[in-house]
Amino acid sequence: MILSRKTNCGSNHTDSRGKIIEEIIENKNIILFNNVASTRHNFSNRTFSAIDLFLAYSSISSYLT
Protein backbone atom coordinates (compact mmCIF):
# COMPACT_ATOMS: atom_id res chain seq x y z
CA MET A 1 0.00 0.00 0.00
CA ILE A 2 1.39 3.38 -1.01
CA LEU A 3 0.17 6.39 0.91
CA SER A 4 0.59 9.57 -1.04
CA ARG A 5 -0.93 12.98 -1.50
CA LYS A 6 -1.63 14.62 -4.82
CA THR A 7 -3.44 17.86 -5.50
CA ASN A 8 -5.31 16.41 -8.49
CA CYS A 9 -6.67 13.69 -6.18
CA GLY A 10 -8.19 16.11 -3.70
CA SER A 11 -5.25 16.82 -1.40
CA ASN A 12 -4.12 20.34 -0.59
CA HIS A 13 -0.52 19.48 -1.56
CA THR A 14 1.52 16.87 -3.43
CA ASP A 15 4.07 14.93 -1.39
CA SER A 16 7.12 13.00 -2.67
CA ARG A 17 5.15 9.75 -3.10
CA GLY A 18 2.44 11.64 -4.97
CA LYS A 19 5.10 13.02 -7.32
CA ILE A 20 6.37 9.49 -7.99
CA ILE A 21 2.86 8.30 -8.81
CA GLU A 22 2.40 11.35 -11.03
CA GLU A 23 5.60 10.51 -12.93
CA ILE A 24 4.56 6.87 -13.40
CA ILE A 25 1.16 7.94 -14.72
CA GLU A 26 2.78 10.31 -17.22
CA ASN A 27 5.60 7.95 -18.30
CA LYS A 28 3.47 4.82 -18.72
CA ASN A 29 0.64 6.49 -20.70
CA ILE A 30 -1.89 5.89 -17.92
CA ILE A 31 -5.09 7.85 -17.42
CA LEU A 32 -6.20 8.99 -13.95
CA PHE A 33 -10.01 9.01 -13.88
CA ASN A 34 -10.39 10.50 -10.41
CA ASN A 35 -12.00 13.87 -10.00
CA VAL A 36 -11.55 15.99 -6.90
CA ALA A 37 -14.47 14.29 -5.10
CA SER A 38 -13.54 13.02 -1.65
CA THR A 39 -13.91 9.35 -0.73
CA ARG A 40 -12.66 9.49 2.87
CA HIS A 41 -13.43 11.65 5.89
CA ASN A 42 -10.76 11.97 8.60
CA PHE A 43 -12.78 12.53 11.76
CA SER A 44 -9.80 13.49 13.91
CA ASN A 45 -8.91 16.61 11.92
CA ARG A 46 -12.19 17.03 10.00
CA THR A 47 -10.64 16.84 6.55
CA PHE A 48 -11.71 15.03 3.41
CA SER A 49 -9.50 13.25 0.87
CA ALA A 50 -9.60 10.78 -1.99
CA ILE A 51 -7.60 7.68 -1.08
CA ASP A 52 -8.63 5.49 -4.02
CA LEU A 53 -7.16 5.94 -7.48
CA PHE A 54 -8.95 4.80 -10.63
CA LEU A 55 -6.21 4.21 -13.22
CA ALA A 56 -6.23 2.63 -16.69
CA TYR A 57 -3.97 2.42 -19.69
CA SER A 58 -4.96 4.99 -22.28
CA SER A 59 -5.45 2.19 -24.85
CA ILE A 60 -8.57 0.99 -22.98
CA SER A 61 -9.74 4.32 -21.57
CA SER A 62 -12.42 4.78 -24.24
CA TYR A 63 -14.20 1.71 -22.82
CA LEU A 64 -14.35 3.17 -19.30
CA THR A 65 -16.34 5.94 -17.67
Coordinates of C-alpha atoms in Angstrom, one line a residue:
M1 CA 0.0 0.0 0.0
I2 CA 1.4 3.4 -1.0
L3 CA 0.2 6.4 0.9
S4 CA 0.6 9.6 -1.0
R5 CA -0.9 13.0 -1.5
K6 CA -1.6 14.6 -4.8
T7 CA -3.4 17.9 -5.5
N8 CA -5.3 16.4 -8.5
C9 CA -6.7 13.7 -6.2
G10 CA -8.2 16.1 -3.7
S11 CA -5.2 16.8 -1.4
N12 CA -4.1 20.3 -0.6
H13 CA -0.5 19.5 -1.6
T14 CA 1.5 16.9 -3.4
D15 CA 4.1 14.9 -1.4
S16 CA 7.1 13.0 -2.7
R17 CA 5.2 9.8 -3.1
G18 CA 2.4 11.6 -5.0
K19 CA 5.1 13.0 -7.3
I20 CA 6.4 9.5 -8.0
I21 CA 2.9 8.3 -8.8
E22 CA 2.4 11.4 -11.0
E23 CA 5.6 10.5 -12.9
I24 CA 4.6 6.9 -13.4
I25 CA 1.2 7.9 -14.7
E26 CA 2.8 10.3 -17.2
N27 CA 5.6 8.0 -18.3
K28 CA 3.5 4.8 -18.7
N29 CA 0.6 6.5 -20.7
I30 CA -1.9 5.9 -17.9
I31 CA -5.1 7.9 -17.4
L32 CA -6.2 9.0 -14.0
F33 CA -10.0 9.0 -13.9
N34 CA -10.4 10.5 -10.4
N35 CA -12.0 13.9 -10.0
V36 CA -11.6 16.0 -6.9
A37 CA -14.5 14.3 -5.1
S38 CA -13.5 13.0 -1.6
T39 CA -13.9 9.3 -0.7
R40 CA -12.7 9.5 2.9
H41 CA -13.4 11.7 5.9
N42 CA -10.8 12.0 8.6
F43 CA -12.8 12.5 11.8
S44 CA -9.8 13.5 13.9
N45 CA -8.9 16.6 11.9
R46 CA -12.2 17.0 10.0
T47 CA -10.6 16.8 6.5
F48 CA -11.7 15.0 3.4
S49 CA -9.5 13.3 0.9
A50 CA -9.6 10.8 -2.0
I51 CA -7.6 7.7 -1.1
D52 CA -8.6 5.5 -4.0
L53 CA -7.2 5.9 -7.5
F54 CA -9.0 4.8 -10.6
L55 CA -6.2 4.2 -13.2
A56 CA -6.2 2.6 -16.7
Y57 CA -4.0 2.4 -19.7
S58 CA -5.0 5.0 -22.3
S59 CA -5.5 2.2 -24.8
I60 CA -8.6 1.0 -23.0
S61 CA -9.7 4.3 -21.6
S62 CA -12.4 4.8 -24.2
Y63 CA -14.2 1.7 -22.8
L64 CA -14.3 3.2 -19.3
T65 CA -16.3 5.9 -17.7

